[in-house]
Amino acid sequence: MASPSSQTILITGASGFVASHLIHAFLEGGYNVRGTIRSPSSIEKIKAAQGPLSSRLSFSIVPDLSSPPSAYEDAVKGVSGIVHSASPFVMTPKDVKSELLEPAINGTKNVLEAAAQYGGPELKRVIITSSFASILDLNKGYRPGYVYTEKDWNPATYDEAANSDNGGFAYFTFSLTTICPPWVFGPSLNTITNLDHLNESTEAIWKLINGSTKSIPPIDFGGFADVRTVGQAHLKAFEIEEAGGERFLVGLHFDYQSAADAIREAIPELKDRVPEGTPGSGLNFQETLYTPDGSKAEKVLGIKYIDLKTSMVDTATGLVAAEKRLGWKA
């Protein structure tokens, strides 16, 4: 196998919260990374987040998620792997099809077609960053005691792209792997410059700690993964041969009560701002809520999950630092 230093990995949506950690994981792994961005204006911020590692980071302009395959021609040339992380995530979409499925399907189709048309013989794997939302059946509610696994996968995004009528897909010389995390929490590598414009998962924790939430919120998404775990999962999904053609649910249980308990215990200055609820009651979640089973990713990819307490404390600590830096007052 070629050494990491001789390989370049393309990561789409390079300015995103999750993408910044994907970039970091591959750079730390010794790879060169090429990120797609909408405009050059985001380059310096992205590079700053990677520190000295940014010397192996380059960029390619792709104007939009709906851009045609030809827009990816320069981005795809010469890469050994592609991580397609530029996909919409809306927690409460008004129209699942138009806001989530169609953009994700079309974006995935375009990347796969570009890989098929412009990728060279060195391209060995494409990894799609999907979501637990593609596994979760919202019509069945909380499903107490039910355990979700990769077998519950809603195949629309992946299969519609891979089974497209476009003849180019018949000549794939690379394998496809899909990573499905639920909520993604953890510290931001990109400097937070505006607390009113956070990614959706970080915003959920910001609302929990900024004094605006007076009671423990109901569970809207009963799973999470720390963003650093997600980064490692993508790296291993590229490197491990057995991961080719597989789908991985990468996540653990999440509830707001346990999140609040962790933050109130670890960060005293937030104790009066974070609702108390009923401490410890989140541990009884199996009685009222489904469970995401992320054990396949542990077994095949060899990842080690960062627990909920660590992820919550690190997320909150980063937000507290940002509010002090920005002069925000509760």
PDB file of C-alpha atoms in Angstrom, residues 85-280:
ATOM      1  CA  SER A  85     -19.228  15.365   3.902  1.00  0.00           C
ATOM      2  CA  ALA A  86     -21.047  18.272   2.259  1.00  0.00           C
ATOM      3  CA  SER A  87     -24.641  17.265   2.874  1.00  0.00           C
ATOM      4  CA  PRO A  88     -27.595  19.102   4.419  1.00  0.00           C
ATOM      5  CA  PHE A  89     -28.680  18.379   7.984  1.00  0.00           C
ATOM      6  CA  VAL A  90     -31.890  19.934   9.283  1.00  0.00           C
ATOM      7  CA  MET A  91     -33.185  18.676  12.633  1.00  0.00           C
ATOM      8  CA  THR A  92     -36.840  19.571  12.018  1.00  0.00           C
ATOM      9  CA  PRO A  93     -37.331  19.807   8.255  1.00  0.00           C
ATOM     10  CA  LYS A  94     -40.674  21.009   6.939  1.00  0.00           C
ATOM     11  CA  ASP A  95     -40.264  18.730   3.960  1.00  0.00           C
ATOM     12  CA  VAL A  96     -37.869  15.789   4.395  1.00  0.00           C
ATOM     13  CA  LYS A  97     -37.748  15.082   0.677  1.00  0.00           C
ATOM     14  CA  SER A  98     -36.934  18.589  -0.543  1.00  0.00           C
ATOM     15  CA  GLU A  99     -34.775  19.705   2.393  1.00  0.00           C
ATOM     16  CA  LEU A 100     -32.845  16.514   3.114  1.00  0.00           C
ATOM     17  CA  LEU A 101     -33.247  13.621   0.719  1.00  0.00           C
ATOM     18  CA  GLU A 102     -33.169  15.372  -2.654  1.00  0.00           C
ATOM     19  CA  PRO A 103     -30.148  17.610  -1.933  1.00  0.00           C
ATOM     20  CA  ALA A 104     -28.295  14.686  -0.354  1.00  0.00           C
ATOM     21  CA  ILE A 105     -29.140  12.339  -3.218  1.00  0.00           C
ATOM     22  CA  ASN A 106     -28.244  14.844  -5.920  1.00  0.00           C
ATOM     23  CA  GLY A 107     -25.069  15.915  -4.156  1.00  0.00           C
ATOM     24  CA  THR A 108     -24.000  12.305  -3.729  1.00  0.00           C
ATOM     25  CA  LYS A 109     -24.818  11.506  -7.352  1.00  0.00           C
ATOM     26  CA  ASN A 110     -22.702  14.401  -8.558  1.00  0.00           C
ATOM     27  CA  VAL A 111     -19.707  13.403  -6.455  1.00  0.00           C
ATOM     28  CA  LEU A 112     -19.949   9.752  -7.490  1.00  0.00           C
ATOM     29  CA  GLU A 113     -20.302  10.654 -11.146  1.00  0.00           C
ATOM     30  CA  ALA A 114     -17.313  12.978 -10.889  1.00  0.00           C
ATOM     31  CA  ALA A 115     -15.325  10.192  -9.244  1.00  0.00           C
ATOM     32  CA  ALA A 116     -16.303   7.783 -12.018  1.00  0.00           C
ATOM     33  CA  GLN A 117     -15.512  10.251 -14.809  1.00  0.00           C
ATOM     34  CA  TYR A 118     -12.448  12.061 -13.517  1.00  0.00           C
ATOM     35  CA  GLY A 119     -10.934   9.839 -10.844  1.00  0.00           C
ATOM     36  CA  GLY A 120      -7.741   8.041 -11.767  1.00  0.00           C
ATOM     37  CA  PRO A 121      -6.639   4.465 -11.070  1.00  0.00           C
ATOM     38  CA  GLU A 122      -5.291   5.550  -7.678  1.00  0.00           C
ATOM     39  CA  LEU A 123      -8.828   6.296  -6.396  1.00  0.00           C
ATOM     40  CA  LYS A 124      -9.657   3.344  -4.161  1.00  0.00           C
ATOM     41  CA  ARG A 125     -12.526   4.435  -1.917  1.00  0.00           C
ATOM     42  CA  VAL A 126     -15.320   6.980  -1.581  1.00  0.00           C
ATOM     43  CA  ILE A 127     -16.777   7.563   1.881  1.00  0.00           C
ATOM     44  CA  ILE A 128     -20.208   9.145   2.219  1.00  0.00           C
ATOM     45  CA  THR A 129     -20.951  11.023   5.442  1.00  0.00           C
ATOM     46  CA  SER A 130     -24.612  10.281   6.001  1.00  0.00           C
ATOM     47  CA  SER A 131     -26.629  10.485   9.224  1.00  0.00           C
ATOM     48  CA  PHE A 132     -28.477   8.419  11.794  1.00  0.00           C
ATOM     49  CA  ALA A 133     -31.508  10.236  10.358  1.00  0.00           C
ATOM     50  CA  SER A 134     -31.194   7.826   7.428  1.00  0.00           C
ATOM     51  CA  ILE A 135     -31.593   4.906   9.852  1.00  0.00           C
ATOM     52  CA  LEU A 136     -34.112   6.303  12.321  1.00  0.00           C
ATOM     53  CA  ASP A 137     -37.792   5.710  11.513  1.00  0.00           C
ATOM     54  CA  LEU A 138     -39.444   8.901  12.754  1.00  0.00           C
ATOM     55  CA  ASN A 139     -42.895   7.471  12.101  1.00  0.00           C
ATOM     56  CA  LYS A 140     -42.368   4.958  14.913  1.00  0.00           C
ATOM     57  CA  GLY A 141     -41.541   7.518  17.584  1.00  0.00           C
ATOM     58  CA  TYR A 142     -39.310   6.740  20.548  1.00  0.00           C
ATOM     59  CA  ARG A 143     -39.653   2.917  20.233  1.00  0.00           C
ATOM     60  CA  PRO A 144     -38.726   2.067  23.861  1.00  0.00           C
ATOM     61  CA  GLY A 145     -36.276  -0.827  24.004  1.00  0.00           C
ATOM     62  CA  TYR A 146     -35.693  -0.947  20.238  1.00  0.00           C
ATOM     63  CA  VAL A 147     -32.065  -1.174  19.104  1.00  0.00           C
ATOM     64  CA  TYR A 148     -31.225   0.548  15.820  1.00  0.00           C
ATOM     65  CA  THR A 149     -28.407  -0.931  13.734  1.00  0.00           C
ATOM     66  CA  GLU A 150     -27.132  -0.607  10.174  1.00  0.00           C
ATOM     67  CA  LYS A 151     -29.838  -3.104   9.154  1.00  0.00           C
ATOM     68  CA  ASP A 152     -32.437  -0.378   9.690  1.00  0.00           C
ATOM     69  CA  TRP A 153     -30.783   1.751   7.005  1.00  0.00           C
ATOM     70  CA  ASN A 154     -33.095   3.793   4.812  1.00  0.00           C
ATOM     71  CA  PRO A 155     -31.300   3.183   1.516  1.00  0.00           C
ATOM     72  CA  ALA A 156     -32.696   6.113  -0.470  1.00  0.00           C
ATOM     73  CA  THR A 157     -29.662   8.406  -0.577  1.00  0.00           C
ATOM     74  CA  TYR A 158     -27.015   5.738  -1.061  1.00  0.00           C
ATOM     75  CA  ASP A 159     -28.893   3.412  -3.397  1.00  0.00           C
ATOM     76  CA  GLU A 160     -30.500   6.060  -5.591  1.00  0.00           C
ATOM     77  CA  ALA A 161     -27.057   7.500  -6.215  1.00  0.00           C
ATOM     78  CA  ALA A 162     -25.313   4.187  -6.763  1.00  0.00           C
ATOM     79  CA  ASN A 163     -28.138   2.795  -8.928  1.00  0.00           C
ATOM     80  CA  SER A 164     -28.472   5.875 -11.089  1.00  0.00           C
ATOM     81  CA  ASP A 165     -29.311   5.441 -14.762  1.00  0.00           C
ATOM     82  CA  ASN A 166     -26.044   7.184 -15.576  1.00  0.00           C
ATOM     83  CA  GLY A 167     -23.903   4.561 -17.264  1.00  0.00           C
ATOM     84  CA  GLY A 168     -20.719   5.894 -15.705  1.00  0.00           C
ATOM     85  CA  PHE A 169     -21.649   4.302 -12.392  1.00  0.00           C
ATOM     86  CA  ALA A 170     -21.393   0.854 -13.951  1.00  0.00           C
ATOM     87  CA  TYR A 171     -17.633   1.277 -14.131  1.00  0.00           C
ATOM     88  CA  PHE A 172     -16.818   2.002 -10.515  1.00  0.00           C
ATOM     89  CA  THR A 173     -13.261   0.947  -9.759  1.00  0.00           C
ATOM     90  CA  PHE A 174     -13.513   2.163  -6.170  1.00  0.00           C
ATOM     91  CA  SER A 175     -15.481   0.945  -3.166  1.00  0.00           C
ATOM     92  CA  LEU A 176     -18.136   2.887  -1.260  1.00  0.00           C
ATOM     93  CA  THR A 177     -18.409   3.173   2.506  1.00  0.00           C
ATOM     94  CA  THR A 178     -21.067   5.077   4.444  1.00  0.00           C
ATOM     95  CA  ILE A 179     -20.710   6.614   7.916  1.00  0.00           C
ATOM     96  CA  CYS A 180     -23.923   7.466   9.798  1.00  0.00           C
ATOM     97  CA  PRO A 181     -23.455   9.558  12.954  1.00  0.00           C
ATOM     98  CA  PRO A 182     -26.402  10.972  14.961  1.00  0.00           C
ATOM     99  CA  TRP A 183     -26.009  14.360  16.670  1.00  0.00           C
ATOM    100  CA  VAL A 184     -22.328  15.335  16.399  1.00  0.00           C
ATOM    101  CA  PHE A 185     -20.982  17.248  19.394  1.00  0.00           C
ATOM    102  CA  GLY A 186     -17.520  18.202  20.578  1.00  0.00           C
ATOM    103  CA  PRO A 187     -15.061  21.089  20.409  1.00  0.00           C
ATOM    104  CA  SER A 188     -14.920  23.301  17.346  1.00  0.00           C
ATOM    105  CA  LEU A 189     -11.603  23.485  15.519  1.00  0.00           C
ATOM    106  CA  ASN A 190     -12.784  26.549  13.631  1.00  0.00           C
ATOM    107  CA  THR A 191     -12.821  29.692  15.762  1.00  0.00           C
ATOM    108  CA  ILE A 192     -16.376  30.536  16.836  1.00  0.00           C
ATOM    109  CA  THR A 193     -16.971  34.113  15.693  1.00  0.00           C
ATOM    110  CA  ASN A 194     -20.728  34.424  16.213  1.00  0.00           C
ATOM    111  CA  LEU A 195     -22.796  32.604  18.834  1.00  0.00           C
ATOM    112  CA  ASP A 196     -25.940  33.327  16.818  1.00  0.00           C
ATOM    113  CA  HIS A 197     -24.632  31.319  13.863  1.00  0.00           C
ATOM    114  CA  LEU A 198     -23.576  27.889  15.098  1.00  0.00           C
ATOM    115  CA  ASN A 199     -23.977  24.507  13.465  1.00  0.00           C
ATOM    116  CA  GLU A 200     -27.196  22.827  14.558  1.00  0.00           C
ATOM    117  CA  SER A 201     -25.755  20.384  17.089  1.00  0.00           C
ATOM    118  CA  THR A 202     -23.529  22.958  18.801  1.00  0.00           C
ATOM    119  CA  GLU A 203     -26.467  25.361  18.880  1.00  0.00           C
ATOM    120  CA  ALA A 204     -28.491  22.768  20.804  1.00  0.00           C
ATOM    121  CA  ILE A 205     -25.883  22.724  23.586  1.00  0.00           C
ATOM    122  CA  TRP A 206     -25.502  26.504  23.472  1.00  0.00           C
ATOM    123  CA  LYS A 207     -29.234  26.855  24.150  1.00  0.00           C
ATOM    124  CA  LEU A 208     -28.890  24.394  27.027  1.00  0.00           C
ATOM    125  CA  ILE A 209     -26.141  26.428  28.726  1.00  0.00           C
ATOM    126  CA  ASN A 210     -26.880  30.075  27.875  1.00  0.00           C
ATOM    127  CA  GLY A 211     -29.750  30.516  30.315  1.00  0.00           C
ATOM    128  CA  SER A 212     -32.531  30.527  27.729  1.00  0.00           C
ATOM    129  CA  THR A 213     -33.634  26.951  28.492  1.00  0.00           C
ATOM    130  CA  LYS A 214     -35.496  26.703  31.792  1.00  0.00           C
ATOM    131  CA  SER A 215     -36.268  22.983  31.791  1.00  0.00           C
ATOM    132  CA  ILE A 216     -34.707  19.839  30.338  1.00  0.00           C
ATOM    133  CA  PRO A 217     -35.721  19.664  26.653  1.00  0.00           C
ATOM    134  CA  PRO A 218     -37.520  16.585  25.334  1.00  0.00           C
ATOM    135  CA  ILE A 219     -35.359  14.186  23.365  1.00  0.00           C
ATOM    136  CA  ASP A 220     -35.472  14.921  19.659  1.00  0.00           C
ATOM    137  CA  PHE A 221     -32.566  12.724  18.570  1.00  0.00           C
ATOM    138  CA  GLY A 222     -31.540   9.951  20.959  1.00  0.00           C
ATOM    139  CA  GLY A 223     -28.004   9.407  19.731  1.00  0.00           C
ATOM    140  CA  PHE A 224     -24.711  11.258  19.450  1.00  0.00           C
ATOM    141  CA  ALA A 225     -21.086  10.880  18.448  1.00  0.00           C
ATOM    142  CA  ASP A 226     -18.207  13.115  19.386  1.00  0.00           C
ATOM    143  CA  VAL A 227     -16.812  14.871  16.336  1.00  0.00           C
ATOM    144  CA  ARG A 228     -13.325  13.511  17.080  1.00  0.00           C
ATOM    145  CA  THR A 229     -14.703   9.970  16.997  1.00  0.00           C
ATOM    146  CA  VAL A 230     -16.390  10.759  13.682  1.00  0.00           C
ATOM    147  CA  GLY A 231     -13.066  11.952  12.289  1.00  0.00           C
ATOM    148  CA  GLN A 232     -11.326   8.737  13.306  1.00  0.00           C
ATOM    149  CA  ALA A 233     -14.167   6.641  11.884  1.00  0.00           C
ATOM    150  CA  HIS A 234     -13.705   8.206   8.455  1.00  0.00           C
ATOM    151  CA  LEU A 235      -9.931   7.770   8.569  1.00  0.00           C
ATOM    152  CA  LYS A 236     -10.223   4.093   9.491  1.00  0.00           C
ATOM    153  CA  ALA A 237     -12.993   3.560   6.946  1.00  0.00           C
ATOM    154  CA  PHE A 238     -10.508   4.630   4.286  1.00  0.00           C
ATOM    155  CA  GLU A 239      -7.565   2.641   5.598  1.00  0.00           C
ATOM    156  CA  ILE A 240      -9.179  -0.668   6.561  1.00  0.00           C
ATOM    157  CA  GLU A 241      -9.824  -2.969   3.621  1.00  0.00           C
ATOM    158  CA  GLU A 242     -12.775  -4.712   5.284  1.00  0.00           C
ATOM    159  CA  ALA A 243     -14.644  -1.397   5.539  1.00  0.00           C
ATOM    160  CA  GLY A 244     -15.180  -1.261   1.783  1.00  0.00           C
ATOM    161  CA  GLY A 245     -18.831  -1.560   0.796  1.00  0.00           C
ATOM    162  CA  GLU A 246     -20.002  -1.313   4.410  1.00  0.00           C
ATOM    163  CA  ARG A 247     -22.310   1.038   6.312  1.00  0.00           C
ATOM    164  CA  PHE A 248     -21.471   2.105   9.833  1.00  0.00           C
ATOM    165  CA  LEU A 249     -23.701   3.592  12.493  1.00  0.00           C
ATOM    166  CA  VAL A 250     -21.226   5.621  14.543  1.00  0.00           C
ATOM    167  CA  GLY A 251     -22.871   6.672  17.778  1.00  0.00           C
ATOM    168  CA  LEU A 252     -24.011   6.191  21.361  1.00  0.00           C
ATOM    169  CA  HIS A 253     -27.098   7.128  23.389  1.00  0.00           C
ATOM    170  CA  PHE A 254     -27.873  10.805  24.000  1.00  0.00           C
ATOM    171  CA  ASP A 255     -30.355  12.570  26.245  1.00  0.00           C
ATOM    172  CA  TYR A 256     -30.481  16.152  27.479  1.00  0.00           C
ATOM    173  CA  GLN A 257     -30.741  15.171  31.138  1.00  0.00           C
ATOM    174  CA  SER A 258     -27.410  13.344  31.044  1.00  0.00           C
ATOM    175  CA  ALA A 259     -25.897  16.236  29.097  1.00  0.00           C
ATOM    176  CA  ALA A 260     -27.095  18.726  31.712  1.00  0.00           C
ATOM    177  CA  ASP A 261     -25.843  16.511  34.556  1.00  0.00           C
ATOM    178  CA  ALA A 262     -22.363  16.341  33.015  1.00  0.00           C
ATOM    179  CA  ILE A 263     -22.090  20.079  32.400  1.00  0.00           C
ATOM    180  CA  ARG A 264     -23.476  21.126  35.799  1.00  0.00           C
ATOM    181  CA  GLU A 265     -21.041  18.815  37.583  1.00  0.00           C
ATOM    182  CA  ALA A 266     -17.932  19.771  35.614  1.00  0.00           C
ATOM    183  CA  ILE A 267     -18.416  23.520  35.045  1.00  0.00           C
ATOM    184  CA  PRO A 268     -19.572  25.247  38.259  1.00  0.00           C
ATOM    185  CA  GLU A 269     -20.023  28.644  36.596  1.00  0.00           C
ATOM    186  CA  LEU A 270     -22.808  27.154  34.447  1.00  0.00           C
ATOM    187  CA  LYS A 271     -24.711  25.527  37.289  1.00  0.00           C
ATOM    188  CA  ASP A 272     -27.195  28.391  37.594  1.00  0.00           C
ATOM    189  CA  ARG A 273     -27.744  28.575  33.826  1.00  0.00           C
ATOM    190  CA  VAL A 274     -28.217  24.890  32.986  1.00  0.00           C
ATOM    191  CA  PRO A 275     -31.586  23.387  34.025  1.00  0.00           C
ATOM    192  CA  GLU A 276     -31.323  20.789  36.790  1.00  0.00           C
ATOM    193  CA  GLY A 277     -34.203  18.529  35.813  1.00  0.00           C
ATOM    194  CA  THR A 278     -34.080  15.177  37.599  1.00  0.00           C
ATOM    195  CA  PRO A 279     -30.386  14.302  37.913  1.00  0.00           C
ATOM    196  CA  GLY A 280     -29.540  10.746  36.915  1.00  0.00           C
TER     197      GLY A 280
END
